[in-house]
Amino acid sequence: MTEDKIRAFILNACYEDSISYKKQINQTTMKKIEVKNDSLYWSYIVELFIITLKSIMPSAEIVGCKIDYKRFNEELGVWRNYRNGYNKPLLNMFESYYDISYWQEKDDSVYSRMIPIIFTNTNWEIIKEELIKNIFYTTGNISNLIEVVTLSKILYIILNNKYNRNYEDIIGDIKEEIIHLSQKDILNKYGQYYKCDVSTYPGNYTIDFERMRIEILNVLNGIGKSKNYKVLINTLEILEKEEVDFGNIEYNFFVNGLVGLLNGYTEDKEFKGKGFINSLCTYIIKLRKGRISPETLKINKYILPDIFKFNVGEEFFHSLLNKCKVLKKIEDGLYIVSYIKTKSGIYRFFKLKSS
């Protein structure tokens, strides 16, 4: 069933993210204020999956769901102070300007942000439109864009049981999608969503787009390897081969989610927050089936108090976190750290004392 596939994908992706993040945690520059190693927490990859899902609204005009960017932007503003891990394109959003890195830096959070968009919609054209707008929100990297569109179409095909997982038929469909992915259409239809004017692109956008498009078609045709499309290459390997050595595959939210979808999720895989993630799976399925009214999700007035002004034991309301209570507040070196209990779990908020 589609519902089982969605749940297996998300649970396995989040579980593997927890494992991966635990391995990295001692090497982070935020080591002193990170979570303890005896618990499994997820990274910003899962956090952005959740934020994207929380920002999705059922449309009143079409049969489908779209992202509310007022909500998305406010969610990211709060995320800045509870994030786990480091992502340059995401943090660049909080600067007053964008530089050349907007075009050059890849954003690995797009591999989790794409999932709520795909799973809450059944129409491919709506999915593609929402994907492109959301990618441009944090990066203008061409290969990032083309790879995410390709991966999304693969997942859409598998989720809807098209071609009964016949590899050659899937690849044929994907190649048609990429052949018709025109940079002219991208610029005309979605150019307004870039954070920088295309004139600031460091090179010839048209030539580079065509080069990246040909490169991914070569990957789909099995011609050579590409450092620009590693996630796609791993995905194709999983789809094509009956037996895959998953131990040699580098962690990626999409790839590990796909493994869960194809092989099933093992219930004995435990990670902190699993119950919450399971509830999000149920929520996604309801959105997909059109069972949630947009009026129940709409925030008419945002109440976003300064979390750091509250002391231990105090309770307050926050539009994005709902009812909150301060469990612990400490000053750790250069940082102020507050642990906030919410309905969805305990958040560790931090900021520089000087900010």
XYZ file of C-alpha atoms in Angstrom:
355
model
C 0.000 0.000 0.000
C 1.067 3.581 -0.652
C 0.641 4.436 3.035
C 3.027 1.652 4.049
C 5.601 2.822 1.508
C 5.447 6.384 2.822
C 5.857 5.259 6.417
C 8.718 2.859 5.611
C 10.568 5.546 3.613
C 10.344 8.203 6.330
C 11.084 5.966 9.319
C 14.156 4.412 7.723
C 15.476 7.768 6.529
C 15.086 9.316 9.991
C 16.611 6.289 11.709
C 19.689 6.366 9.473
C 19.992 10.131 9.973
C 20.090 9.576 13.740
C 22.886 7.031 13.350
C 24.839 9.267 10.987
C 24.456 12.332 13.205
C 25.592 10.470 16.298
C 28.820 9.541 14.484
C 29.439 13.174 13.562
C 28.493 14.807 16.832
C 31.923 14.789 18.483
C 33.481 16.498 15.487
C 31.094 19.464 15.308
C 32.138 22.987 16.186
C 29.087 23.079 18.475
C 30.377 20.138 20.518
C 30.060 21.844 23.896
C 26.357 22.484 23.521
C 25.387 19.416 21.558
C 23.175 16.642 22.862
C 24.680 13.804 24.856
C 26.013 10.821 22.961
C 23.911 8.329 24.924
C 20.780 9.418 23.039
C 20.020 9.254 19.334
C 18.929 12.617 17.927
C 18.500 13.671 14.331
C 20.334 16.358 12.403
C 19.173 19.457 10.555
C 18.318 17.164 7.633
C 15.344 15.730 9.527
C 14.606 19.127 11.079
C 14.167 20.599 7.584
C 11.956 17.675 6.587
C 9.724 18.539 9.567
C 9.776 22.280 8.890
C 8.783 21.744 5.258
C 5.939 19.470 6.287
C 4.701 21.968 8.890
C 4.684 24.649 6.178
C 2.587 22.671 3.696
C -1.002 23.792 3.242
C -3.812 22.090 1.318
C -4.745 24.341 -1.592
C -8.221 25.815 -1.914
C -7.751 26.313 -5.682
C -6.323 22.971 -6.797
C -6.315 19.341 -5.673
C -2.967 19.335 -3.964
C -0.734 20.930 -1.335
C 1.605 23.897 -1.548
C 4.147 25.482 0.774
C 3.136 28.540 2.772
C 6.331 30.600 2.594
C 5.333 32.945 5.385
C 5.195 29.895 7.657
C 8.347 28.388 6.116
C 10.321 31.567 6.696
C 9.147 31.924 10.308
C 9.933 28.263 10.988
C 13.471 28.745 9.659
C 13.909 31.802 11.865
C 13.148 29.690 14.941
C 15.207 26.744 13.617
C 18.298 28.929 13.514
C 18.501 28.692 17.310
C 17.809 24.973 17.766
C 19.531 23.502 14.704
C 21.626 20.371 14.964
C 24.556 20.565 12.583
C 25.790 23.077 10.036
C 24.498 23.918 6.561
C 25.985 26.952 4.800
C 23.215 27.606 2.220
C 20.568 27.563 4.972
C 22.518 29.864 7.269
C 23.273 32.223 4.375
C 19.549 32.998 4.251
C 19.878 34.997 7.443
C 22.407 37.369 5.900
C 21.267 40.644 4.383
C 22.652 39.663 0.991
C 23.489 36.638 -1.150
C 26.881 36.160 -2.753
C 28.344 33.877 -5.387
C 27.978 30.881 -3.049
C 24.213 30.880 -3.753
C 25.025 29.558 -7.228
C 27.934 27.340 -6.223
C 26.981 25.693 -2.917
C 24.902 22.526 -2.905
C 22.257 22.256 -0.190
C 21.892 18.701 1.113
C 18.702 19.588 3.009
C 16.813 19.556 -0.315
C 16.945 15.748 -0.232
C 14.695 15.766 2.832
C 12.660 18.884 1.994
C 11.524 17.267 -1.249
C 9.855 14.356 0.562
C 6.814 16.120 2.096
C 6.141 17.794 -1.250
C 6.134 14.451 -3.084
C 4.193 12.497 -0.481
C 1.405 15.046 0.090
C 0.658 15.448 -3.629
C -0.557 13.073 -6.338
C -0.090 15.355 -9.369
C 3.441 15.406 -10.821
C 3.206 18.933 -12.270
C 2.268 20.343 -8.849
C 5.121 18.412 -7.263
C 7.658 19.704 -9.792
C 6.527 23.305 -9.422
C 6.701 23.215 -5.616
C 10.068 21.454 -5.696
C 11.718 24.008 -7.947
C 10.426 26.956 -5.919
C 11.617 25.362 -2.690
C 15.076 24.517 -4.037
C 15.584 28.088 -5.219
C 14.786 29.306 -1.719
C 18.237 28.187 -0.550
C 20.378 27.419 -3.612
C 20.676 28.211 -7.300
C 23.088 25.337 -7.923
C 22.147 23.807 -11.285
C 23.175 20.200 -10.610
C 21.321 20.304 -7.266
C 18.163 21.337 -9.114
C 18.398 18.762 -11.904
C 19.254 15.907 -9.548
C 16.357 16.642 -7.190
C 13.882 16.813 -10.084
C 15.223 13.466 -11.335
C 15.093 11.764 -7.925
C 11.619 13.137 -7.284
C 10.294 11.690 -10.539
C 11.840 8.312 -9.666
C 10.157 8.322 -6.251
C 6.864 9.478 -7.752
C 6.934 6.587 -10.243
C 7.749 3.966 -7.592
C 5.222 5.311 -5.108
C 2.473 5.104 -7.696
C 3.475 1.595 -8.874
C 4.072 2.808 -12.412
C 5.942 0.255 -14.596
C 5.905 -2.264 -11.717
C 9.498 -1.260 -10.877
C 10.804 -2.233 -14.331
C 14.190 -0.508 -14.411
C 14.348 0.194 -18.155
C 10.836 1.665 -18.226
C 11.584 3.893 -15.230
C 14.811 5.166 -16.821
C 13.014 5.831 -20.101
C 10.409 7.966 -18.334
C 13.067 9.871 -16.387
C 15.098 10.620 -19.504
C 12.019 12.076 -21.184
C 11.524 14.322 -18.148
C 15.105 15.607 -18.287
C 15.098 16.041 -22.080
C 12.101 18.353 -21.723
C 13.550 20.196 -18.710
C 14.357 23.457 -20.464
C 16.487 26.163 -18.869
C 14.426 28.715 -20.808
C 11.228 27.416 -19.233
C 12.907 27.359 -15.797
C 13.948 30.994 -16.105
C 10.621 32.166 -17.537
C 8.413 30.319 -15.064
C 10.543 30.224 -11.917
C 13.176 32.922 -12.371
C 11.370 35.162 -9.889
C 12.061 32.624 -7.133
C 15.850 32.853 -7.383
C 17.371 34.744 -4.465
C 19.864 36.382 -6.834
C 19.443 37.857 -10.268
C 20.656 35.409 -12.911
C 22.988 38.146 -14.177
C 25.108 37.499 -11.046
C 25.673 33.861 -12.052
C 29.468 33.232 -12.252
C 29.580 31.984 -15.828
C 27.162 31.323 -18.653
C 23.961 29.980 -17.090
C 22.559 28.645 -20.366
C 25.703 26.722 -21.291
C 26.206 25.332 -17.770
C 22.560 24.235 -17.514
C 22.845 22.365 -20.805
C 26.142 20.784 -19.739
C 24.636 19.576 -16.438
C 21.577 18.255 -18.254
C 23.717 16.249 -20.679
C 25.813 14.961 -17.799
C 22.806 13.568 -15.945
C 21.469 11.984 -19.152
C 24.835 10.227 -19.479
C 24.435 8.910 -15.935
C 20.952 7.638 -16.784
C 22.373 5.970 -19.899
C 25.067 4.286 -17.804
C 27.884 6.248 -19.420
C 30.570 6.986 -16.865
C 30.325 8.382 -13.345
C 29.699 11.915 -12.142
C 30.713 13.645 -8.923
C 27.753 15.999 -9.397
C 25.131 13.251 -9.191
C 26.302 10.867 -6.470
C 22.860 10.499 -4.890
C 21.321 9.581 -8.229
C 24.086 7.051 -8.950
C 23.471 5.339 -5.606
C 19.729 5.380 -6.286
C 20.136 3.762 -9.703
C 22.396 1.093 -8.220
C 19.706 0.211 -5.673
C 17.014 0.038 -8.339
C 19.024 -1.929 -10.869
C 20.705 -4.566 -8.722
C 18.935 -7.277 -6.758
C 21.681 -7.339 -4.115
C 23.385 -4.141 -2.976
C 26.090 -3.723 -0.332
C 24.424 -0.910 1.615
C 27.435 -0.639 3.886
C 29.359 0.975 1.035
C 26.671 3.562 0.292
C 27.219 6.994 1.814
C 24.364 8.217 4.023
C 21.726 10.315 2.323
C 18.164 10.937 3.520
C 16.669 10.115 0.121
C 18.758 7.001 -0.540
C 18.161 5.517 2.903
C 14.482 6.339 2.671
C 14.271 4.551 -0.665
C 15.940 1.493 0.856
C 13.248 1.492 3.539
C 10.489 1.821 0.948
C 11.799 -1.019 -1.225
C 12.890 -3.411 1.525
C 10.440 -2.496 4.268
C 11.176 -0.871 7.618
C 12.273 -3.107 10.494
C 10.286 -2.165 13.597
C 13.157 -2.971 15.960
C 15.068 0.051 14.628
C 14.657 2.496 17.487
C 15.572 6.167 17.568
C 14.628 9.106 19.754
C 11.462 10.762 18.519
C 10.263 7.716 16.582
C 6.705 8.089 17.919
C 6.610 11.712 16.789
C 7.913 10.818 13.309
C 5.301 8.064 13.086
C 2.586 10.623 13.832
C 3.966 12.832 11.042
C 3.634 9.895 8.640
C -0.042 9.629 9.545
C -0.404 13.388 9.060
C 1.205 13.190 5.595
C -1.198 10.461 4.539
C -4.177 12.580 5.650
C -2.856 15.544 3.664
C -2.347 13.329 0.634
C -5.941 12.113 0.854
C -7.314 15.649 1.283
C -8.673 14.965 4.753
C -7.335 18.123 6.413
C -8.948 21.526 5.977
C -6.554 24.425 5.304
C -8.499 26.494 7.833
C -7.365 24.224 10.664
C -3.698 24.878 9.755
C -3.842 28.602 9.089
C -2.096 30.947 11.528
C -3.898 34.277 11.470
C -1.475 36.066 13.775
C 2.050 34.948 14.600
C 2.993 35.101 18.271
C 6.769 34.602 18.400
C 8.161 35.650 21.807
C 11.892 35.751 22.563
C 12.473 32.264 23.950
C 15.592 33.320 25.848
C 13.784 35.883 28.019
C 11.940 33.150 29.934
C 13.399 31.498 33.032
C 13.280 27.926 34.327
C 9.745 26.829 35.135
C 8.040 29.572 33.145
C 5.449 28.669 30.528
C 4.532 30.583 27.390
C 2.734 30.216 24.046
C 4.523 30.253 20.704
C 2.650 30.029 17.383
C 5.107 27.495 15.945
C 5.920 25.521 19.086
C 2.537 25.865 20.828
C 2.579 25.522 24.626
C 6.139 25.729 25.943
C 7.895 25.335 29.277
C 11.512 26.131 30.161
C 13.078 23.012 31.679
C 16.663 24.190 31.960
C 18.640 27.327 31.228
C 22.409 27.601 31.378
C 25.249 29.821 30.257
C 27.887 27.671 28.613
C 30.978 29.605 27.598
C 29.940 31.974 24.818
C 26.391 30.626 24.670
C 23.050 30.882 26.417
C 21.251 27.543 26.222
C 17.576 26.911 27.018
C 15.858 23.533 26.998
C 12.210 23.973 26.039
C 9.527 21.323 26.471
C 6.873 21.323 23.754
C 4.150 18.946 22.604
C 6.458 17.426 19.990
C 9.464 17.011 22.288
C 12.283 18.886 24.001
C 14.212 21.481 22.011
C 17.653 22.793 22.883
C 17.816 26.479 21.916
C 21.125 28.318 21.889
C 22.507 31.711 20.972
C 25.658 33.739 21.477
C 25.554 35.902 24.595
C 26.529 38.872 22.468
C 23.642 38.460 20.009
